[in-house]
Backbone atoms as SQL, in Angstrom:
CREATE TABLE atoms (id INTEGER PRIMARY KEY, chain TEXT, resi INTEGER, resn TEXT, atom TEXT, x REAL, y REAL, z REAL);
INSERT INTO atoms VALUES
  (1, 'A', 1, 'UNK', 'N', 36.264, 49.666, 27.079),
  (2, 'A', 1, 'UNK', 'CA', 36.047, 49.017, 25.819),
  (3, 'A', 1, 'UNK', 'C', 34.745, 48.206, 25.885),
  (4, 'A', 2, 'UNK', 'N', 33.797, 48.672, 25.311),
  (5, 'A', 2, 'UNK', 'CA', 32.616, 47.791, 25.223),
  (6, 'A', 2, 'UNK', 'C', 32.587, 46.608, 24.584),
  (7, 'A', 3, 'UNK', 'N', 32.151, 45.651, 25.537),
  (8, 'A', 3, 'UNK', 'CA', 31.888, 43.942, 24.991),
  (9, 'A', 3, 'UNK', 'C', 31.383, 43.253, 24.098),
  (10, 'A', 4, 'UNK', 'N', 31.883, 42.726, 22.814),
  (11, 'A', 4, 'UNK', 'CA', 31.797, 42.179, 21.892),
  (12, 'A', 4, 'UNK', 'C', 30.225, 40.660, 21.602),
  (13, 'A', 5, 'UNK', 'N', 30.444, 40.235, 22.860),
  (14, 'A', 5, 'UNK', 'CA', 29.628, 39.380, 23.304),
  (15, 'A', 5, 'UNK', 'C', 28.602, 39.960, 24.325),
  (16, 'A', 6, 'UNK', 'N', 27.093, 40.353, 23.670),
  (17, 'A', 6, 'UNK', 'CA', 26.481, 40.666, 24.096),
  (18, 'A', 6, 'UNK', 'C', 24.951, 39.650, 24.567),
  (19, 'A', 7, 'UNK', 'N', 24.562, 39.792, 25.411),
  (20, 'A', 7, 'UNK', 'CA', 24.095, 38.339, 26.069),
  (21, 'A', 7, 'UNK', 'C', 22.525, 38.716, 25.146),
  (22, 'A', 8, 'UNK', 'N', 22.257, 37.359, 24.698),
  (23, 'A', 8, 'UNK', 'CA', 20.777, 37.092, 24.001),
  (24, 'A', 8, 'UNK', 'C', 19.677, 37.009, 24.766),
  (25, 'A', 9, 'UNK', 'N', 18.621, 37.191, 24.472),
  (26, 'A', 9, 'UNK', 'CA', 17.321, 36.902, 25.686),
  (27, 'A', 9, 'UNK', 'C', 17.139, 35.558, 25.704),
  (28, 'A', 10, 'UNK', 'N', 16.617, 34.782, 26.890),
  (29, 'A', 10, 'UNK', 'CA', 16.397, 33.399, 27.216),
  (30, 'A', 10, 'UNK', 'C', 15.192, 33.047, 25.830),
  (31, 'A', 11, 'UNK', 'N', 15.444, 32.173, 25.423),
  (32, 'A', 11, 'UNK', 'CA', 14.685, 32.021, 24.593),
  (33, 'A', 11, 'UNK', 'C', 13.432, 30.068, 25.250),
  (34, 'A', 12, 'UNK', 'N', 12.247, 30.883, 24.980),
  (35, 'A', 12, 'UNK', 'CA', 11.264, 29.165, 25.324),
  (36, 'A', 12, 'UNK', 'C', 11.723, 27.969, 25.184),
  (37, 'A', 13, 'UNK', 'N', 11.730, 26.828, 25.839),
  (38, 'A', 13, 'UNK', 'CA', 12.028, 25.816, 25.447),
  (39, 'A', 13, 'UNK', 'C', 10.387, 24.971, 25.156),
  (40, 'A', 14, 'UNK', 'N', 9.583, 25.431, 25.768),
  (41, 'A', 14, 'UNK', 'CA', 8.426, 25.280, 25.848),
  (42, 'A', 14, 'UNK', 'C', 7.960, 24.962, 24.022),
  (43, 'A', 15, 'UNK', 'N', 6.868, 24.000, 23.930),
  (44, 'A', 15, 'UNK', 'CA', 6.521, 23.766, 22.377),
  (45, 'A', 15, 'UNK', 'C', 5.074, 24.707, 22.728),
  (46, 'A', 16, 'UNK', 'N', 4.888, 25.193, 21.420),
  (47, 'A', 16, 'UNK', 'CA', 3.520, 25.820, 21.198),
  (48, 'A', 16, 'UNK', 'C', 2.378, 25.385, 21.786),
  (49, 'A', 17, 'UNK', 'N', 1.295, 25.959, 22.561),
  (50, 'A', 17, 'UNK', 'CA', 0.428, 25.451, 23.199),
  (51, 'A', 17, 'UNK', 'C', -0.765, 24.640, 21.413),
  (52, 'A', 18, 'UNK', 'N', -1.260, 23.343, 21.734),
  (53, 'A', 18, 'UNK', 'CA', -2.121, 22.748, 20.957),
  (54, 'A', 18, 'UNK', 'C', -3.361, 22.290, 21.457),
  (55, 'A', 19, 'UNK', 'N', -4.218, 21.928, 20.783),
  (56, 'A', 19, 'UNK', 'CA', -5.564, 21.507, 20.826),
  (57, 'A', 19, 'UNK', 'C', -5.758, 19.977, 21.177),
  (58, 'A', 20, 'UNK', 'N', -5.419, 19.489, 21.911),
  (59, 'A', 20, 'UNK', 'CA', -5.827, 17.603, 22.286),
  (60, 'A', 20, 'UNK', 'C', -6.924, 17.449, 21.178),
  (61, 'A', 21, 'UNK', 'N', -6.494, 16.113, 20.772),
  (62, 'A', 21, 'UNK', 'CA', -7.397, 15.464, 19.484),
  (63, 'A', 21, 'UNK', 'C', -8.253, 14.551, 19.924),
  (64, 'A', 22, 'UNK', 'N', -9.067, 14.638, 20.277),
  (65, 'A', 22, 'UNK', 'CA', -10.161, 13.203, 20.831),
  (66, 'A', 22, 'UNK', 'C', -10.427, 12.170, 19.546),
  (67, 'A', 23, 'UNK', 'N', -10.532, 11.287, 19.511),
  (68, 'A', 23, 'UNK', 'CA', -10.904, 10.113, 18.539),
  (69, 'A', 23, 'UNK', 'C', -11.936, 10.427, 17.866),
  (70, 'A', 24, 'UNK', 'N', -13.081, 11.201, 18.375),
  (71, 'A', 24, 'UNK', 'CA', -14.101, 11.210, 17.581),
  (72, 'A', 24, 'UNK', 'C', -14.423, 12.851, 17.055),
  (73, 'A', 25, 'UNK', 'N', -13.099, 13.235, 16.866),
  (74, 'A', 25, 'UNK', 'CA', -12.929, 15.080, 16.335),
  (75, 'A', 25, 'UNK', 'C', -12.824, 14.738, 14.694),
  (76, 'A', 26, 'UNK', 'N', -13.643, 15.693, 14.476),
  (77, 'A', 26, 'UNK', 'CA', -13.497, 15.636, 12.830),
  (78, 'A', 26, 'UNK', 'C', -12.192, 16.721, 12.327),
  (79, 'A', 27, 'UNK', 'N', -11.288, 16.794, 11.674),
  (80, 'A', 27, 'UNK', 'CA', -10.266, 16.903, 11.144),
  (81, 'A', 27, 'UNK', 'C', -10.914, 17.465, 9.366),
  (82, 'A', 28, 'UNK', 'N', -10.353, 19.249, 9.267),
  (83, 'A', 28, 'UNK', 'CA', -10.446, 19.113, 8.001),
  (84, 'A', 28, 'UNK', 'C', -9.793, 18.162, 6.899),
  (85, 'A', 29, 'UNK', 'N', -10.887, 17.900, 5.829),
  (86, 'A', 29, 'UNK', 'CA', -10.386, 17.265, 4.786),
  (87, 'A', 29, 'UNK', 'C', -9.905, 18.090, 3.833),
  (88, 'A', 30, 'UNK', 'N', -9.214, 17.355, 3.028),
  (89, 'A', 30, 'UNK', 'CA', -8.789, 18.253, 1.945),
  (90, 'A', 30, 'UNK', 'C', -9.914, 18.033, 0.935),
  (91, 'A', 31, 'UNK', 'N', -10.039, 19.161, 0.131),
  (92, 'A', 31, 'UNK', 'CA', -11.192, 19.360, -1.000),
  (93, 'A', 31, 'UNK', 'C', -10.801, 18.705, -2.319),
  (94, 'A', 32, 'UNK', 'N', -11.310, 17.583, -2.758),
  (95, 'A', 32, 'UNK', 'CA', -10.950, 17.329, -4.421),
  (96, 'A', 32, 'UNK', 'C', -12.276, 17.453, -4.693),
  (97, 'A', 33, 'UNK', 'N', -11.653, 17.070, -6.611),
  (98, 'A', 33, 'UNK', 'CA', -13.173, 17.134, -7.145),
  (99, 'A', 33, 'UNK', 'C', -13.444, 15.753, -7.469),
  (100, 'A', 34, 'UNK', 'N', -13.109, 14.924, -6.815),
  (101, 'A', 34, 'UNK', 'CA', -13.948, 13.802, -6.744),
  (102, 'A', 34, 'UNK', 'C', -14.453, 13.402, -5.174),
  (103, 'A', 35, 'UNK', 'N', -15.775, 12.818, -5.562),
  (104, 'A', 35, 'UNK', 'CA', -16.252, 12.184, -3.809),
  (105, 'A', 35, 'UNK', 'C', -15.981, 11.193, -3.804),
  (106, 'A', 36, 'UNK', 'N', -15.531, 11.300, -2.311),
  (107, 'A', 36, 'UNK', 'CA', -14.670, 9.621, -1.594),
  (108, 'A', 36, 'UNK', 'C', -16.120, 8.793, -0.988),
  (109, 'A', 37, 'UNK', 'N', -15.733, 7.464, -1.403),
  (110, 'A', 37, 'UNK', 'CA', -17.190, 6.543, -1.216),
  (111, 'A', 37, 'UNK', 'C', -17.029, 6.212, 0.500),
  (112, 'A', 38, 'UNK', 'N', -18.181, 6.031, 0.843),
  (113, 'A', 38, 'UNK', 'CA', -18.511, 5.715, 1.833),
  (114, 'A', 38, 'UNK', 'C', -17.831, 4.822, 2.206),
  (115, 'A', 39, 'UNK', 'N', -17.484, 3.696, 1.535),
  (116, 'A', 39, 'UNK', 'CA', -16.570, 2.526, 2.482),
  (117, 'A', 39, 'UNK', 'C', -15.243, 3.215, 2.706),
  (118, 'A', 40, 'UNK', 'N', -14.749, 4.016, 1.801),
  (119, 'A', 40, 'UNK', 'CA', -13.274, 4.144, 1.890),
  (120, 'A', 40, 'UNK', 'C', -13.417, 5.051, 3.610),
  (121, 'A', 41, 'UNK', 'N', -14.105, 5.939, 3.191),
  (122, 'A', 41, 'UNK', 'CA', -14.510, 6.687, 4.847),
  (123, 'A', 41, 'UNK', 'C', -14.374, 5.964, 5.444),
  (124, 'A', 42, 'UNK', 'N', -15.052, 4.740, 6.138),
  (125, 'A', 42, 'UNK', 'CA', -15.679, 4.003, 7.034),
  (126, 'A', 42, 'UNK', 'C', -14.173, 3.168, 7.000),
  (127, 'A', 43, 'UNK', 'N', -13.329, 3.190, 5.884),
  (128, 'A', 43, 'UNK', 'CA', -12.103, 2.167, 6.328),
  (129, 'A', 43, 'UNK', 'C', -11.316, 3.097, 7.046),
  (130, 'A', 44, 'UNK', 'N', -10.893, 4.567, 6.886),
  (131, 'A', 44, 'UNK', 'CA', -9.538, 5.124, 7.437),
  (132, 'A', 44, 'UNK', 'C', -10.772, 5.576, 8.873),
  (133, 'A', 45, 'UNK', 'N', -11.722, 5.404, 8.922),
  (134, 'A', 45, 'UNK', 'CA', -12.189, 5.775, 10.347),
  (135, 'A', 45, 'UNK', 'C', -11.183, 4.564, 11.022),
  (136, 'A', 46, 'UNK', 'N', -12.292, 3.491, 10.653),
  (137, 'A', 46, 'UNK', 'CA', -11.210, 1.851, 11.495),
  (138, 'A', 46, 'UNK', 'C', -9.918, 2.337, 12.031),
  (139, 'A', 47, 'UNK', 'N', -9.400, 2.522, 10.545),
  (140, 'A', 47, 'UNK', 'CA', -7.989, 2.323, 10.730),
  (141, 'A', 47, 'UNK', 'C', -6.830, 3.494, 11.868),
  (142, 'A', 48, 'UNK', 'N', -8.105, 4.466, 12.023),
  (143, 'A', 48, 'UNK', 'CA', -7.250, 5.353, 13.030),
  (144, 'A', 48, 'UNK', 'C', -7.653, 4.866, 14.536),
  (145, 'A', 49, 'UNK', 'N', -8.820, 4.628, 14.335),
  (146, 'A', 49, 'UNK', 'CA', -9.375, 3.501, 15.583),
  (147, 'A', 49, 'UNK', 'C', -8.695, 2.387, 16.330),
  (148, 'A', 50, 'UNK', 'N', -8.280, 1.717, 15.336),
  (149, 'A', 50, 'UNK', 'CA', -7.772, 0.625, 15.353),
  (150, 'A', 50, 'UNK', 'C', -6.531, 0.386, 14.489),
  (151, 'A', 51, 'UNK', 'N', -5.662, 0.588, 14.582),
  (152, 'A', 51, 'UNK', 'CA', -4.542, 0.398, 13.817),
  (153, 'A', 51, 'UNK', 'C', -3.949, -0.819, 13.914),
  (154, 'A', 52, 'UNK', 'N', -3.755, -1.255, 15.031),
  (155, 'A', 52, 'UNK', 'CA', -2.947, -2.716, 14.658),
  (156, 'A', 52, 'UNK', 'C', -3.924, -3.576, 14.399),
  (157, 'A', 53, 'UNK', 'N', -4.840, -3.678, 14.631),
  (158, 'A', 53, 'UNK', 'CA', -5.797, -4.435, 13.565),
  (159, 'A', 53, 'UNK', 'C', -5.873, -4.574, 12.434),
  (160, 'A', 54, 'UNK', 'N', -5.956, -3.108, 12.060),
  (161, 'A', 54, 'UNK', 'CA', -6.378, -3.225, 10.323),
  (162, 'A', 54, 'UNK', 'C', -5.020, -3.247, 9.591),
  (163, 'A', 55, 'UNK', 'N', -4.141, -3.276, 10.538),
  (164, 'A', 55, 'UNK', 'CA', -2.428, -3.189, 9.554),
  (165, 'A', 55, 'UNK', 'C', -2.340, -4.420, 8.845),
  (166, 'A', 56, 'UNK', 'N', -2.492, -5.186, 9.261),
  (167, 'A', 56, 'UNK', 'CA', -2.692, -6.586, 8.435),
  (168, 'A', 56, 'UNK', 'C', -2.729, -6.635, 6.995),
  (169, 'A', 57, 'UNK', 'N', -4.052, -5.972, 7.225),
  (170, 'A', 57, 'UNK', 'CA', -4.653, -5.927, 6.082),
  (171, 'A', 57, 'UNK', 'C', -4.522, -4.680, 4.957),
  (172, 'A', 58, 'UNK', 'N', -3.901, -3.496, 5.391),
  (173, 'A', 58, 'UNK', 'CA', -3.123, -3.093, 4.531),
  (174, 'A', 58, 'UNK', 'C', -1.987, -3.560, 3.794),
  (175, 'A', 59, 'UNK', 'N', -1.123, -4.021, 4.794),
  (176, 'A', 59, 'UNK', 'CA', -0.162, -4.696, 3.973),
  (177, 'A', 59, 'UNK', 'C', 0.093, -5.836, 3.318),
  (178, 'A', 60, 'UNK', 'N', -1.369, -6.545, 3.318),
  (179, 'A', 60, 'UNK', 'CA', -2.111, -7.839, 2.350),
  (180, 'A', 60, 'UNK', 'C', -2.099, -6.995, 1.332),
  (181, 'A', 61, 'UNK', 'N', -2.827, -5.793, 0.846),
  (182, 'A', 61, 'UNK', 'CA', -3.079, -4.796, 0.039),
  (183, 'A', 61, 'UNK', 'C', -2.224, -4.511, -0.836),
  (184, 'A', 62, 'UNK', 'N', -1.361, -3.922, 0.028),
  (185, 'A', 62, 'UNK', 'CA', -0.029, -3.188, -0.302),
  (186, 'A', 62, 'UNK', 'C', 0.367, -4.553, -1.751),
  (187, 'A', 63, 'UNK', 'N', 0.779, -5.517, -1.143),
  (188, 'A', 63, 'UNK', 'CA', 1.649, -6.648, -1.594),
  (189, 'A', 63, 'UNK', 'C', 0.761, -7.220, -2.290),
  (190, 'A', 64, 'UNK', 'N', -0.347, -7.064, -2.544),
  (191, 'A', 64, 'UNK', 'CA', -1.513, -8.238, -3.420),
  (192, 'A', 64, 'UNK', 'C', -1.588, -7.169, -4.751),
  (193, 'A', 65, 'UNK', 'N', -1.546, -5.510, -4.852),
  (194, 'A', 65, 'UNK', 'CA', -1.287, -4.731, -5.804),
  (195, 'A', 65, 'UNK', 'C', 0.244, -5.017, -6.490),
  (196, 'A', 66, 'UNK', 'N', 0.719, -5.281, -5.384),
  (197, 'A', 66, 'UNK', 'CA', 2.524, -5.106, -6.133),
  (198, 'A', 66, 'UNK', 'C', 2.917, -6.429, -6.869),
  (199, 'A', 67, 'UNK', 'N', 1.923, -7.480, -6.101),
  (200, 'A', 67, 'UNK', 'CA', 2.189, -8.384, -7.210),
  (201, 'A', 67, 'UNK', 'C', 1.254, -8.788, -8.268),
  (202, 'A', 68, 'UNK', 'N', 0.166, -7.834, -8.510),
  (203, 'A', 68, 'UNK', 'CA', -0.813, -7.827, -9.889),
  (204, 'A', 68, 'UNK', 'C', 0.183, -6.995, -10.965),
  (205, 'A', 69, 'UNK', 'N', 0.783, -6.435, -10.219),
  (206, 'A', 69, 'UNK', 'CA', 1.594, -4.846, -11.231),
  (207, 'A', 69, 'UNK', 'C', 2.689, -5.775, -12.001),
  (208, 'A', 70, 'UNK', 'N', 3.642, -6.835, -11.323),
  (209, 'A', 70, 'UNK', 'CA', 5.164, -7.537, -11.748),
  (210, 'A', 70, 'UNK', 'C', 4.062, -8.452, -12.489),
  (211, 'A', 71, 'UNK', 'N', 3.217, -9.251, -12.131),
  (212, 'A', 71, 'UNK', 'CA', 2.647, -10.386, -12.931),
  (213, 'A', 71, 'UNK', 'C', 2.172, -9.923, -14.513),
  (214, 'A', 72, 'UNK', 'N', 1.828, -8.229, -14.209),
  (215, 'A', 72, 'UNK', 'CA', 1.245, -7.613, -15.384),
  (216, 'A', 72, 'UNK', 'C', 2.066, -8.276, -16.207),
  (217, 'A', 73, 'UNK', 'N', 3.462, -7.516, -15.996),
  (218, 'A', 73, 'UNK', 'CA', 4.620, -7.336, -16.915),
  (219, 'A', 73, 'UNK', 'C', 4.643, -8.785, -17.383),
  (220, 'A', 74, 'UNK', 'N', 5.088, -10.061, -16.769),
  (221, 'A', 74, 'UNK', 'CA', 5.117, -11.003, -17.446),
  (222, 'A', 74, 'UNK', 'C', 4.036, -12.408, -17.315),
  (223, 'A', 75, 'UNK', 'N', 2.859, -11.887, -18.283),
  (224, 'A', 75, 'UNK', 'CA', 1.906, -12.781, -18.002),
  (225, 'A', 75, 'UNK', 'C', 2.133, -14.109, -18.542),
  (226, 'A', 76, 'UNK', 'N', 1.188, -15.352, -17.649),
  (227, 'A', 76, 'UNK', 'CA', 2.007, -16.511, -17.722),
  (228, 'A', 76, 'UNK', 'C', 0.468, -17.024, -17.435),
  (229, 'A', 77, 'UNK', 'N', 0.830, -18.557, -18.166),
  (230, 'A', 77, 'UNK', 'CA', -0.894, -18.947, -17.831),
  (231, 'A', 77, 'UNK', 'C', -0.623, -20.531, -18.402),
  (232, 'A', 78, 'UNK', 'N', -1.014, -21.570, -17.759),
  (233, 'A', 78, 'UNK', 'CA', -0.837, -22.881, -18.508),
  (234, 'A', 78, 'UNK', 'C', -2.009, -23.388, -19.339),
  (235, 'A', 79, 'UNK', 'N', -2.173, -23.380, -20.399),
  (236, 'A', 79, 'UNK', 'CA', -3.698, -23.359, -21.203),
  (237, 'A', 79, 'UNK', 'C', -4.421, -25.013, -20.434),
  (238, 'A', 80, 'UNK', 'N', -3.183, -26.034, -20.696),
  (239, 'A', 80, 'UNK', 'CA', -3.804, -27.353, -20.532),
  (240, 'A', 80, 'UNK', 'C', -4.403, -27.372, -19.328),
  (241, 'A', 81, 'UNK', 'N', -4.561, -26.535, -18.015),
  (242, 'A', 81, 'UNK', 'CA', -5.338, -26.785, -16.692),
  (243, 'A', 81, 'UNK', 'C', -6.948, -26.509, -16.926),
  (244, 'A', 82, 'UNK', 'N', -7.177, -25.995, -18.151),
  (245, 'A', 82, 'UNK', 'CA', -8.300, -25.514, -18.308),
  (246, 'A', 82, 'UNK', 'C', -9.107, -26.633, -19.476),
  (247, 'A', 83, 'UNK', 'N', -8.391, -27.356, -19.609),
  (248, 'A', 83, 'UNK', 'CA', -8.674, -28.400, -21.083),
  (249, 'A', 83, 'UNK', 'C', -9.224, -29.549, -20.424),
  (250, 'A', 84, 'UNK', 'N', -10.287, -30.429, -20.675),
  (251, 'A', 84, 'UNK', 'CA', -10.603, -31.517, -19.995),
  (252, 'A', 84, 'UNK', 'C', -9.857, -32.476, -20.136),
  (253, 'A', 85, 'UNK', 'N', -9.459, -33.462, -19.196),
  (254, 'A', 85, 'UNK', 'CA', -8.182, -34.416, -19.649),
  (255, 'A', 85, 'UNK', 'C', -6.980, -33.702, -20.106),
  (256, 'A', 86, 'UNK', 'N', -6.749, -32.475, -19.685),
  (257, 'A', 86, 'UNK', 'CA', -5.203, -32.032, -20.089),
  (258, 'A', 86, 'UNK', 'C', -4.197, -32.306, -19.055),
  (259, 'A', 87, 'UNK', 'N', -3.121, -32.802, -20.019),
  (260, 'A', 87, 'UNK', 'CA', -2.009, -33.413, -19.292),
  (261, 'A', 87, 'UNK', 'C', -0.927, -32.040, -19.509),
  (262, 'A', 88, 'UNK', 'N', -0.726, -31.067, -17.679),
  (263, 'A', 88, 'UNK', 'CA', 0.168, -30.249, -17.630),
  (264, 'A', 88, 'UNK', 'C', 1.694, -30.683, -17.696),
  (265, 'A', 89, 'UNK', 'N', 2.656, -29.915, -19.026),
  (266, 'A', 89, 'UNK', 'CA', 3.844, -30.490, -18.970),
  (267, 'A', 89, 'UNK', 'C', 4.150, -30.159, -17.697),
  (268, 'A', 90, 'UNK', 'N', 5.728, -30.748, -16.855),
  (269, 'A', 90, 'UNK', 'CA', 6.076, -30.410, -16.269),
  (270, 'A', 90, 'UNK', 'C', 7.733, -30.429, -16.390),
  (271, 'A', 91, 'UNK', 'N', 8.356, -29.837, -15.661),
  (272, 'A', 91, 'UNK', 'CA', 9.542, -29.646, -15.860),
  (273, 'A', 91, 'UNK', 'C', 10.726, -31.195, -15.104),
  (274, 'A', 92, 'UNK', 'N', 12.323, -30.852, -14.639),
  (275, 'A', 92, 'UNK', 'CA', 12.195, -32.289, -14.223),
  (276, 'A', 92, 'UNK', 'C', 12.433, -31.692, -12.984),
  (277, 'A', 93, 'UNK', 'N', 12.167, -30.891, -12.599),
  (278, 'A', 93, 'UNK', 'CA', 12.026, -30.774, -11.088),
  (279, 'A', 93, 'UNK', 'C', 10.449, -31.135, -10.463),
  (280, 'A', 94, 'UNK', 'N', 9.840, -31.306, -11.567),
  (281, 'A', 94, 'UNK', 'CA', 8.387, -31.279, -11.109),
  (282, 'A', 94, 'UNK', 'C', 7.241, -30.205, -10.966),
  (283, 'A', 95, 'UNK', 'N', 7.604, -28.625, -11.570),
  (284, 'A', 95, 'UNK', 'CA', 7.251, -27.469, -11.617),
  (285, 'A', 95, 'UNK', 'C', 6.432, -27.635, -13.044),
  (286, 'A', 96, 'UNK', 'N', 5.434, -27.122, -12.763),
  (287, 'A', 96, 'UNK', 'CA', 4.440, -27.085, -14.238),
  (288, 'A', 96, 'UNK', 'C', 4.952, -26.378, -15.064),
  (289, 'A', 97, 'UNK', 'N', 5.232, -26.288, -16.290),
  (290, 'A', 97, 'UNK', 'CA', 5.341, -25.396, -17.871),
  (291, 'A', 97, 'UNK', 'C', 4.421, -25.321, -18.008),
  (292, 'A', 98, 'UNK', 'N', 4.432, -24.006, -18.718),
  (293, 'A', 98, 'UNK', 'CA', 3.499, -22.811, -19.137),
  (294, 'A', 98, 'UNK', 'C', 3.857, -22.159, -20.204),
  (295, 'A', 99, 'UNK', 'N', 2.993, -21.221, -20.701),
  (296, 'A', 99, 'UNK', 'CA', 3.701, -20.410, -21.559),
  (297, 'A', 99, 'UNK', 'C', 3.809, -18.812, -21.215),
  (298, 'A', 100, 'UNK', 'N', 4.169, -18.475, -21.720),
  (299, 'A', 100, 'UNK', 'CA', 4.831, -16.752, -21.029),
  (300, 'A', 100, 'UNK', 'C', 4.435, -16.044, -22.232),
  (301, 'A', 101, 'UNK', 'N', 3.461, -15.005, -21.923),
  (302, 'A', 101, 'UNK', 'CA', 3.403, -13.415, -23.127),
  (303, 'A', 101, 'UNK', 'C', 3.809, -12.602, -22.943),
  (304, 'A', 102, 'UNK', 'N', 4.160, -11.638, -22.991),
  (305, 'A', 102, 'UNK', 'CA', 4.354, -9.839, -22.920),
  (306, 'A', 102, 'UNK', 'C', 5.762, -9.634, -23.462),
  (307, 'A', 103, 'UNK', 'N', 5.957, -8.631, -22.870),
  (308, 'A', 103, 'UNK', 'CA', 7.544, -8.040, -22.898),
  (309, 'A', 103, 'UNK', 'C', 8.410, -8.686, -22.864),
  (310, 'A', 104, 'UNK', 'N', 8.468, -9.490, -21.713),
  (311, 'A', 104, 'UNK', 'CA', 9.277, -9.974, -20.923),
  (312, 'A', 104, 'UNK', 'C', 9.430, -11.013, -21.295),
  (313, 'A', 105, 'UNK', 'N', 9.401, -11.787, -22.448),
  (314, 'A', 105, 'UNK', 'CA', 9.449, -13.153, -22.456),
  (315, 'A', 105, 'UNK', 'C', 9.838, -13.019, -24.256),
  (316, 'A', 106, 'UNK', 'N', 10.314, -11.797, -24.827),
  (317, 'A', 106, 'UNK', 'CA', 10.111, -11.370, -25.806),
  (318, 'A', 106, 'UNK', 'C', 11.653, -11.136, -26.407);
């Protein structure tokens, strides 16, 4: 009676042979139709260079956009700081009043 379980070939455990990346290998880019400015270049060079350095300062970035985007939504501004001799109300905790525009206050 011939055997049901017939044995598979050893298969590689081995990963695909690759190319070592030296730091200063250029890497295709992808093609748009807009050109990327020179600083932005000169920043993701840094930043592959140097990464824990410049992380910082991405994520100053990151968080200095995310909070222009929420402030969008509910803009807020105290007119009297800008008035000579203006007396800012304040609340009774001691927090300045303001007034509020957009959506959000609507």
């Amino acid at each position: 009676m011939p055997s049901a379980n017939k044995a598979l070939p050893p298969q590689s455990t081995k990963p695909p042979p690759s190319t070592p990346k030296s730091p200063g290998s250029q890497q295709p880019q992808p093609k748009s139709s807009k050109a990327v400015p020179a600083s932005v270049k000169l920043a993701a060079e840094v930043r592959k260079l140097a990464p824990s350095i410049t992380e910082p300062y991405v994520a100053y970035s990151v968080c200095e956009k995310l909070i222009k985007t929420c402030a969008s939504q509910a803009n807020y501004s105290v007119p009297q700081r800008y008035e000579k001799d203006g007396v800012i109300p304040k609340t009774a905790s001691g927090e300045d009043l303001g007034v509020g525009k957009g959506w959000w206050y609507e």
